CSV table of C-alpha atoms and ligand atoms in Angstrom, one decimal:
chain,number,residue,atom,x,y,z
A,1,MET,CA,117.4,111.3,92.3
A,2,LYS,CA,114.2,109.6,91.2
A,3,ASN,CA,112.5,110.5,94.4
A,4,PHE,CA,113.4,114.1,94.2
A,5,SER,CA,111.9,114.4,90.7
A,6,ARG,CA,108.7,112.6,91.9
A,7,LYS,CA,108.4,115.2,94.7
A,8,GLY,CA,108.8,117.9,92.2
A,9,ALA,CA,106.1,116.5,90.1
A,10,LYS,CA,103.7,116.4,93.1
A,11,ALA,CA,104.5,120.0,93.9
A,12,GLN,CA,103.5,121.1,90.4
A,13,ARG,CA,100.1,119.5,90.7
A,14,LYS,CA,99.1,122.0,93.5
A,15,PRO,CA,96.4,124.3,92.0
A,16,PRO,CA,97.4,128.0,91.6
A,17,ARG,CA,95.9,130.5,94.1
A,18,GLY,CA,92.3,131.5,93.4
A,19,ALA,CA,91.8,128.5,91.1
A,20,GLU,CA,90.3,126.2,93.7
A,21,SER,CA,88.3,123.2,92.5
A,22,PRO,CA,84.5,122.8,92.9
A,23,PHE,CA,85.4,120.4,95.6
A,24,VAL,CA,86.7,123.3,97.8
A,25,SER,CA,83.7,125.5,96.9
A,26,PHE,CA,81.4,122.8,98.1
A,27,PHE,CA,83.0,123.1,101.5
A,28,ALA,CA,82.7,126.9,101.4
A,29,PRO,CA,82.1,127.1,105.2
A,30,LEU,CA,85.5,125.6,105.6
A,31,ARG,CA,87.0,128.1,103.2
A,32,LEU,CA,89.1,129.7,105.9
A,33,CYS,CA,90.9,126.5,106.4
A,34,GLY,CA,90.2,125.2,102.9
A,35,ARG,CA,93.7,124.4,102.0
A,36,ASN,CA,94.4,122.7,105.3
A,37,PHE,CA,91.1,120.8,104.9
A,38,LEU,CA,92.2,119.5,101.5
A,39,ALA,CA,95.6,118.6,102.8
A,40,THR,CA,94.1,116.9,105.8
A,41,THR,CA,91.6,115.0,103.7
A,42,PHE,CA,94.4,113.9,101.3
A,43,ALA,CA,96.6,112.9,104.1
A,44,LEU,CA,93.7,110.9,105.7
A,45,LEU,CA,92.9,109.1,102.5
A,46,LEU,CA,96.6,108.3,102.0
A,47,PHE,CA,96.8,107.1,105.6
A,48,LEU,CA,93.7,105.0,105.2
A,49,SER,CA,94.9,103.4,102.0
A,50,THR,CA,98.4,102.7,103.5
A,51,THR,CA,96.8,101.3,106.6
A,52,ALA,CA,94.5,99.1,104.5
A,53,ALA,CA,97.6,97.8,102.7
A,54,GLN,CA,99.1,97.0,106.1
A,55,THR,CA,96.2,95.4,107.9
A,56,ASN,CA,94.0,93.1,106.0
A,57,ASP,CA,93.5,93.9,102.4
A,58,TYR,CA,96.4,91.9,101.2
A,59,LEU,CA,97.6,88.3,100.8
A,60,PHE,CA,100.7,88.2,103.0
A,61,ASN,CA,103.8,89.8,104.5
A,62,ASP,CA,107.0,88.6,103.0
A,63,SER,CA,109.6,87.6,105.6
A,64,HIS,CA,112.3,86.8,102.9
A,65,PHE,CA,113.0,89.0,100.0
A,66,HIS,CA,116.1,90.0,97.9
A,67,LEU,CA,115.9,93.3,96.2
A,68,THR,CA,119.2,92.7,94.4
A,69,ASN,CA,120.9,89.6,92.9
A,70,TYR,CA,124.4,88.0,92.9
A,71,ILE,CA,125.8,90.9,90.9
A,72,GLN,CA,124.1,93.5,93.0
A,73,GLU,CA,121.6,94.5,90.4
A,74,GLY,CA,117.9,94.5,91.0
A,75,THR,CA,114.5,96.1,91.0
A,76,ASP,CA,114.2,99.9,91.7
A,77,ILE,CA,112.4,100.0,95.1
A,78,HIS,CA,109.7,102.4,93.8
A,79,ASP,CA,108.9,99.9,91.0
A,80,PHE,CA,108.9,97.2,93.6
A,81,LEU,CA,106.3,99.0,95.6
A,82,LYS,CA,104.1,98.9,92.5
A,83,ILE,CA,104.7,95.2,92.2
A,84,MET,CA,103.7,94.7,95.9
A,85,GLY,CA,100.6,96.8,95.1
A,86,ASN,CA,97.7,95.9,97.4
A,87,LYS,CA,98.7,92.2,97.4
A,88,VAL,CA,101.6,92.4,99.9
A,89,GLY,CA,101.6,94.3,103.1
A,90,ARG,CA,105.2,94.4,104.5
A,91,VAL,CA,108.5,93.0,103.3
A,92,ALA,CA,111.8,92.1,105.0
A,93,LEU,CA,114.1,93.7,102.6
A,94,PHE,CA,117.7,92.8,101.8
A,95,GLY,CA,120.2,92.4,99.0
A,96,ILE,CA,122.6,89.5,98.7
A,97,PRO,CA,125.8,89.6,100.8
A,98,LEU,CA,127.8,87.8,98.2
A,99,GLN,CA,129.0,89.1,94.8
A,100,GLN,CA,129.8,86.7,92.0
A,101,GLN,CA,133.2,87.8,90.7
A,102,TRP,CA,133.6,88.3,86.9
A,103,SER,CA,137.0,86.8,86.3
A,104,TYR,CA,138.2,87.5,82.7
A,105,ARG,CA,140.7,84.7,83.1
A,106,VAL,CA,137.9,82.2,83.8
A,107,ASP,CA,134.9,83.5,81.9
A,108,GLU,CA,136.4,85.8,79.3
A,109,ASN,CA,133.5,88.0,78.0
A,110,ARG,CA,130.7,85.9,79.5
A,111,GLY,CA,129.9,88.0,82.6
A,112,PRO,CA,128.2,85.5,85.1
A,113,THR,CA,125.0,86.7,86.8
A,114,TYR,CA,124.4,83.7,89.1
A,115,TYR,CA,126.8,81.6,91.3
A,116,LEU,CA,126.1,78.5,89.2
A,117,ASN,CA,127.1,80.3,86.0
A,118,SER,CA,130.8,80.3,86.8
A,119,ASP,CA,133.8,78.7,88.6
A,120,ALA,CA,135.0,82.1,89.7
A,121,PRO,CA,134.6,82.7,93.4
A,122,LEU,CA,132.0,84.7,95.4
A,123,TYR,CA,133.1,87.4,97.9
A,124,TYR,CA,131.4,89.4,100.7
A,125,TYR,CA,130.1,92.7,99.3
A,126,SER,CA,129.5,95.0,102.3
A,127,PHE,CA,128.3,97.9,100.2
A,128,THR,CA,125.0,96.0,99.9
A,129,ASP,CA,123.9,97.4,103.3
A,130,ALA,CA,124.5,101.0,102.2
A,131,TRP,CA,122.6,100.3,98.9
A,132,ILE,CA,119.6,98.9,100.8
A,133,ALA,CA,119.6,101.8,103.3
A,134,THR,CA,119.8,104.3,100.5
A,135,ALA,CA,116.9,102.7,98.6
A,136,TYR,CA,114.8,102.7,101.8
A,137,LYS,CA,115.6,106.3,102.6
A,138,SER,CA,114.4,107.4,99.2
A,139,LEU,CA,110.9,106.4,100.2
A,140,SER,CA,108.2,108.4,102.0
A,141,LYS,CA,107.5,107.6,105.7
A,142,GLN,CA,104.3,105.7,104.8
A,143,GLU,CA,106.2,103.7,102.2
A,144,GLN,CA,109.1,103.0,104.6
A,145,ALA,CA,106.6,101.6,107.1
A,146,ARG,CA,106.1,98.7,104.7
A,147,PHE,CA,109.7,97.6,104.8
A,148,ASP,CA,112.0,96.0,107.3
A,149,PRO,CA,115.5,96.4,105.9
A,150,MET,CA,118.1,93.8,107.0
A,151,ILE,CA,121.9,93.9,107.3
A,152,THR,CA,123.7,91.2,105.3
A,153,GLY,CA,127.0,92.5,104.2
A,154,PHE,CA,129.3,90.8,106.8
A,155,ASN,CA,131.6,87.9,106.7
A,156,PRO,CA,130.4,85.5,109.4
A,157,THR,CA,133.9,84.0,109.7
A,158,ASP,CA,135.4,87.3,110.8
A,159,MET,CA,135.5,88.3,114.5
A,160,TYR,CA,135.0,91.9,113.2
A,161,ALA,CA,131.6,91.0,111.6
A,162,ALA,CA,129.8,92.2,114.8
A,163,ASP,CA,131.6,95.6,114.4
A,164,HIS,CA,130.3,95.9,110.8
A,165,ILE,CA,126.8,95.4,112.0
A,166,ARG,CA,127.2,97.9,114.7
A,167,ARG,CA,128.7,100.4,112.2
A,168,VAL,CA,125.8,100.0,109.8
A,169,LEU,CA,123.3,100.7,112.6
A,170,THR,CA,125.4,103.8,113.5
A,171,ALA,CA,125.6,105.0,109.9
A,172,PHE,CA,122.0,104.5,109.1
A,173,PRO,CA,120.0,104.8,112.4
A,174,GLY,CA,116.2,104.3,112.0
A,175,VAL,CA,116.5,101.9,109.1
A,176,PHE,CA,117.3,98.3,110.0
A,177,THR,CA,115.3,95.7,111.8
A,178,GLY,CA,117.4,92.6,111.5
A,179,ILE,CA,120.4,90.7,110.0
A,180,GLY,CA,120.2,88.2,107.2
A,181,GLU,CA,119.6,86.3,105.1
A,182,PHE,CA,123.1,85.3,105.7
A,183,SER,CA,124.4,81.8,105.0
A,184,ILE,CA,126.7,79.4,106.9
A,185,HIS,CA,126.3,76.1,105.1
A,186,LYS,CA,124.7,76.4,101.7
A,187,GLU,CA,124.9,73.8,99.0
A,188,PHE,CA,127.1,74.9,96.1
A,189,VAL,CA,127.7,78.3,97.7
A,190,SER,CA,129.8,77.8,100.8
A,191,ALA,CA,132.7,76.2,99.0
A,192,LYS,CA,132.8,79.0,96.4
A,193,ILE,CA,133.3,81.9,98.8
A,194,SER,CA,136.8,83.4,98.9
A,195,GLY,CA,138.6,82.9,102.2
A,196,GLU,CA,137.7,80.5,105.1
A,197,VAL,CA,134.6,78.3,105.0
A,198,ALA,CA,131.9,79.4,107.4
A,199,SER,CA,131.1,77.2,110.4
A,200,LEU,CA,128.3,77.1,113.0
A,201,GLN,CA,131.1,76.5,115.6
A,202,ASP,CA,133.0,79.7,114.8
A,203,GLN,CA,133.4,82.2,117.6
A,204,ALA,CA,132.9,85.0,115.1
A,205,LEU,CA,129.4,83.8,114.5
A,206,ASP,CA,128.7,83.7,118.3
A,207,ARG,CA,130.1,87.2,118.6
A,208,LEU,CA,127.9,88.7,115.9
A,209,LEU,CA,124.9,86.9,117.3
A,210,ASP,CA,125.6,88.3,120.7
A,211,PHE,CA,125.6,91.8,119.2
A,212,ALA,CA,122.4,91.2,117.2
A,213,THR,CA,120.8,90.1,120.5
A,214,GLU,CA,122.1,93.2,122.4
A,215,ALA,CA,120.7,95.5,119.6
A,216,GLY,CA,117.4,93.5,119.3
A,217,LEU,CA,118.0,92.6,115.7
A,218,VAL,CA,116.0,89.6,114.4
A,219,VAL,CA,118.3,87.0,112.8
A,220,LEU,CA,117.4,85.3,109.5
A,221,ILE,CA,119.9,82.5,109.0
A,222,HIS,CA,120.3,80.1,106.1
A,223,ASN,CA,121.9,76.8,107.0
A,224,ASP,CA,121.3,73.5,105.2
A,225,VAL,CA,120.5,70.8,107.7
A,226,ASP,CA,122.7,68.4,105.7
A,227,VAL,CA,125.4,68.1,103.1
A,228,PRO,CA,124.4,67.5,99.5
A,229,PHE,CA,124.5,63.8,98.5
A,230,ALA,CA,124.7,62.6,102.1
A,231,LYS,CA,125.2,58.9,102.7
A,232,PRO,CA,121.8,57.2,102.9
A,233,GLY,CA,120.8,56.7,106.6
A,234,SER,CA,123.4,59.0,108.0
A,235,GLU,CA,122.5,61.7,110.6
A,236,PRO,CA,121.9,65.1,109.0
A,237,ALA,CA,125.4,66.7,109.2
A,238,TYR,CA,124.4,70.1,110.8
A,239,ALA,CA,121.2,69.4,112.8
A,240,ASN,CA,123.0,69.1,116.1
A,241,GLN,CA,125.4,72.0,115.5
A,242,MET,CA,122.4,74.1,114.6
A,243,LYS,CA,120.5,73.2,117.7
A,244,ALA,CA,123.6,73.9,119.8
A,245,LEU,CA,123.9,77.3,118.2
A,246,PHE,CA,120.3,78.2,119.0
A,247,LYS,CA,120.8,77.1,122.6
A,248,ARG,CA,123.9,79.2,123.0
A,249,HIS,CA,121.8,82.2,122.1
A,250,PRO,CA,118.5,81.8,124.0
A,251,ASN,CA,117.6,85.4,123.8
A,252,THR,CA,118.1,85.8,120.1
A,253,THR,CA,115.0,85.8,117.8
A,254,PHE,CA,115.9,83.3,115.0
A,255,ILE,CA,114.2,82.6,111.8
A,256,TRP,CA,115.7,79.5,110.2
A,257,ALA,CA,115.4,80.1,106.4
A,258,HIS,CA,113.7,77.5,104.2
A,259,ILE,CA,113.3,75.2,107.3
A,260,GLY,CA,116.8,74.0,106.6
A,261,VAL,CA,116.0,72.5,103.3
A,262,GLY,CA,117.9,73.1,100.1
A,263,ARG,CA,117.6,72.3,96.4
A,264,ILE,CA,119.0,68.8,96.9
A,265,ILE,CA,119.2,68.8,100.7
A,266,ARG,CA,117.0,66.3,102.5
A,267,PRO,CA,113.3,66.6,101.5
A,268,VAL,CA,110.8,68.1,103.9
A,269,LYS,CA,109.6,64.7,105.1
A,270,GLU,CA,112.8,63.9,107.0
A,271,GLN,CA,113.3,67.5,108.1
A,272,ALA,CA,109.8,67.6,109.7
A,273,ALA,CA,111.0,65.5,112.6
A,274,ILE,CA,114.0,67.8,113.3
A,275,VAL,CA,111.7,70.9,113.1
A,276,GLU,CA,109.2,69.4,115.5
A,277,GLU,CA,111.9,68.4,117.9
A,278,ILE,CA,113.1,72.1,118.0
A,279,ILE,CA,109.5,73.4,118.3
A,280,ASN,CA,108.8,71.0,121.3
A,281,ASP,CA,112.0,71.9,123.1
A,282,PRO,CA,111.2,74.5,125.7
A,283,GLN,CA,114.7,75.9,125.5
A,284,LEU,CA,114.2,76.7,121.8
A,285,LYS,CA,111.1,78.9,121.9
A,286,ASN,CA,113.2,81.6,120.2
A,287,VAL,CA,113.4,79.7,116.9
A,288,HIS,CA,111.0,80.2,114.0
A,289,PHE,CA,111.0,78.8,110.4
A,290,ASP,CA,110.4,80.4,107.1
A,291,ILE,CA,108.9,78.3,104.3
A,292,SER,CA,110.2,80.6,101.5
A,293,TRP,CA,111.8,79.5,98.2
A,294,ASP,CA,110.1,77.7,95.3
A,295,GLU,CA,112.4,74.8,95.9
A,296,VAL,CA,110.9,74.3,99.4
A,297,ALA,CA,107.4,74.8,98.1
A,298,LYS,CA,108.2,72.2,95.5
A,299,TYR,CA,108.9,69.6,98.2
A,300,ILE,CA,106.0,70.6,100.4
A,301,VAL,CA,103.3,70.4,97.7
A,302,ALA,CA,104.9,67.5,95.8
A,303,THR,CA,102.1,65.1,96.7
A,304,PRO,CA,98.8,65.4,98.6
A,305,GLU,CA,100.5,63.4,101.4
A,306,SER,CA,103.5,65.7,101.7
A,307,THR,CA,101.1,68.7,101.7
A,308,GLN,CA,99.0,67.1,104.5
A,309,ASN,CA,102.2,66.3,106.5
A,310,ALA,CA,103.4,69.9,106.3
A,311,ALA,CA,99.9,71.3,107.1
A,312,ALA,CA,99.6,69.1,110.1
A,313,VAL,CA,102.9,70.4,111.6
A,314,ILE,CA,102.0,74.0,110.9
A,315,ASN,CA,98.5,73.7,112.2
A,316,ARG,CA,99.9,72.2,115.5
A,317,HIS,CA,102.4,75.1,115.8
A,318,PRO,CA,101.1,78.0,113.8
A,319,GLU,CA,103.1,80.7,115.7
A,320,ARG,CA,106.4,79.2,114.6
A,321,PHE,CA,106.2,79.5,110.8
A,322,LEU,CA,106.4,82.4,108.4
A,323,PHE,CA,105.7,82.7,104.8
A,324,GLY,CA,108.3,84.3,102.6
A,325,THR,CA,108.9,84.4,98.8
A,326,ASP,CA,112.7,84.3,98.6
A,327,GLU,CA,112.2,86.1,95.2
A,328,VAL,CA,115.3,87.9,93.8
A,329,ALA,CA,114.7,91.2,92.1
A,330,PRO,CA,111.3,90.3,90.4
A,331,SER,CA,110.3,92.2,87.3
A,332,SER,CA,106.5,91.7,87.6
A,333,GLN,CA,103.8,91.0,90.2
A,334,GLU,CA,103.1,87.7,88.5
A,335,LYS,CA,106.7,86.6,89.1
A,336,TYR,CA,106.7,88.0,92.7
A,337,LEU,CA,103.5,86.1,93.7
A,338,LYS,CA,104.7,82.8,92.1
A,339,VAL,CA,105.7,81.1,95.3
A,340,TYR,CA,102.6,82.2,97.1
A,341,ASN,CA,100.5,80.7,94.4
A,342,GLN,CA,102.6,77.6,94.3
A,343,TYR,CA,101.5,77.1,98.0
A,344,GLU,CA,97.8,77.1,97.1
A,345,PRO,CA,97.3,73.4,98.1
A,346,LEU,CA,98.9,74.2,101.5
A,347,TRP,CA,96.8,77.3,102.2
A,348,LYS,CA,93.7,75.2,101.7
A,349,LEU,CA,94.7,72.7,104.4
A,350,LEU,CA,95.6,75.3,107.1
A,351,THR,CA,93.2,76.3,109.7
A,352,PRO,CA,92.1,80.0,109.4
A,353,GLU,CA,94.1,80.8,112.5
A,354,ALA,CA,97.3,79.1,111.2
A,355,SER,CA,96.9,80.6,107.7
A,356,GLU,CA,96.6,84.1,109.1
A,357,LYS,CA,99.6,83.7,111.4
A,358,VAL,CA,101.9,82.2,108.8
A,359,ARG,CA,100.9,84.7,106.1
A,360,LYS,CA,100.7,87.9,108.2
A,361,GLY,CA,100.5,87.7,112.0
A,362,ASN,CA,103.8,86.2,112.9
A,363,TYR,CA,105.6,88.7,110.7
A,364,VAL,CA,104.0,91.6,112.4
A,365,ARG,CA,104.7,90.2,115.9
A,366,ILE,CA,108.3,89.4,115.3
A,367,PHE,CA,109.3,92.3,113.2
A,368,ASP,CA,107.4,94.9,115.2
A,369,GLU,CA,109.1,93.7,118.3
A,370,ALA,CA,112.5,93.8,116.7
A,371,ARG,CA,111.9,97.3,115.2
A,372,HIS,CA,111.0,98.6,118.6
A,373,LYS,CA,114.1,97.0,120.3
A,374,VAL,CA,116.5,98.3,117.6
A,375,ARG,CA,115.1,101.8,117.7
A,376,SER,CA,115.6,101.8,121.5
A,377,TRP,CA,119.2,100.5,121.1
A,378,GLU,CA,119.9,103.2,118.6
A,379,ALA,CA,118.4,105.9,120.8
A,380,ALA,CA,120.7,104.8,123.6
A,381,HIS,CA,123.9,104.1,121.6
A,382,VAL,CA,124.2,105.7,118.3
A,383,LYS,CA,125.1,109.2,119.3
A,384,SER,CA,127.6,108.2,121.9
A,385,THR,CA,129.2,105.6,119.5
A,386,MET,CA,129.5,108.3,116.8
A,387,THR,CA,131.1,110.7,119.3
A,388,THR,CA,133.5,108.0,120.3
A,389,GLU,CA,134.4,107.2,116.7
A,390,VAL,CA,135.1,110.9,116.1
A,391,LEU,CA,137.2,111.2,119.2
A,392,LYS,CA,139.4,108.2,118.4
B,1,ZN,ZN1,117.0,84.0,100.2
C-alpha cells in the first residue's frame, strides 16, 4: 500500500501542460521532444545515482541481513533503503525462519521478542518467505537491483523442505537468489525448536541442498563448529560432519555463516585452522565464509594479535571471505553500520585487494552468478511446474 501512495505522490508532481519549467525553455530546440527529454534526463540521473550506489561509492555489500526478527517484526523495506543510503550497495535479504512462540501458560502477559527471553519453543514460520517476497516486490526495479532475497522458511529435518523451496520459486519467480540463513546446530536455538533436532547427517538436508544446486541457489548455512561448553582439548563436535556435508555437494555454492563461530563457541583462534584446512582442500573450492555478527567481530578484533591472525588468513585467501552485518531489523544507519565500524582494525590490516573483495567484490561475483542461474532455472521450470500443479 505504501508503495502505491508513493507512486501517486510522484504522479502529482508532474507539471501541468503549458507550465513547463525554465529548464525546458532553455532546451527550446528540443521542445518537440521536451517531455521525453526531461523524462530521459531524469531516468539517466536516477540510473547514474543507482549505479553509483552499486559500484564504488559505498562501503560494502551486506551478505547477511535480517529484515525481520524472531517475532516476524522488522523494518519497512522502504525505510531500510534510506538506512542503506549511499553507504551500502547490495544486501542479501531475509527474515528469520523461526518464530518465538508466545505461550501464555509460560510467559503470561510478557510477550517474548527474542529466543533467550522465554522457555517457550521456536517453530518454523514459512510465511516469512512470502513476507520477504512481498516487501521486495513493493520496490521499483532499480531498488530491487540492490537486494538478493533468500528463502529461509523451511524445516531442514523435513524431506519435504526441498518442495517448499521449489514452491517459493514457483510462486515468486524473479525474486530469490539463495537459501538461508538457515541453521542446523546453533547454540541455545537448536534445542528450543519444536519437533526433531536438525542434523548435518539428515537426508532431508541433502535433498534440499540437491534442489538448491539444481536451481543455482546460493546456500548460506549457520552451523556452530562445536557444542557450547565443549570439553577442553576435545575435537570440535561438528567440524568433520560439516566438511563431509560440503564434500557431498561439490557443485553447491556455500557460505558458512560466522565462520562457524558462535557467542560462546570456540574462539576464532582455534577455528582458523579448520577454516584454512577447508580453503586449502581442492575438493572444497565451493565453500566461502562470512565474518558477520558483532559476536564474531568481537573475537576477531579482541587483541592486536587476534586481528593480525585473522587478517593474515584473509589476505592469503581474499576470494573466500565475505563481509556481512547480521543486523536484525535496524532502526537507524548508525545501528546498521555498527559491525562494519567494529571491524575498523581489521580493515586497516587487509591489502587493498583483499579489502575490496571481502567488502564488495566477492558478493557481486557469488550473488550475480546465483541470480543468473536461478533466473535460468525459473525460465525453464516455473511455467511447466505451475501447469503440473494445476493439472494435479
Ligand atoms: Zn544471521
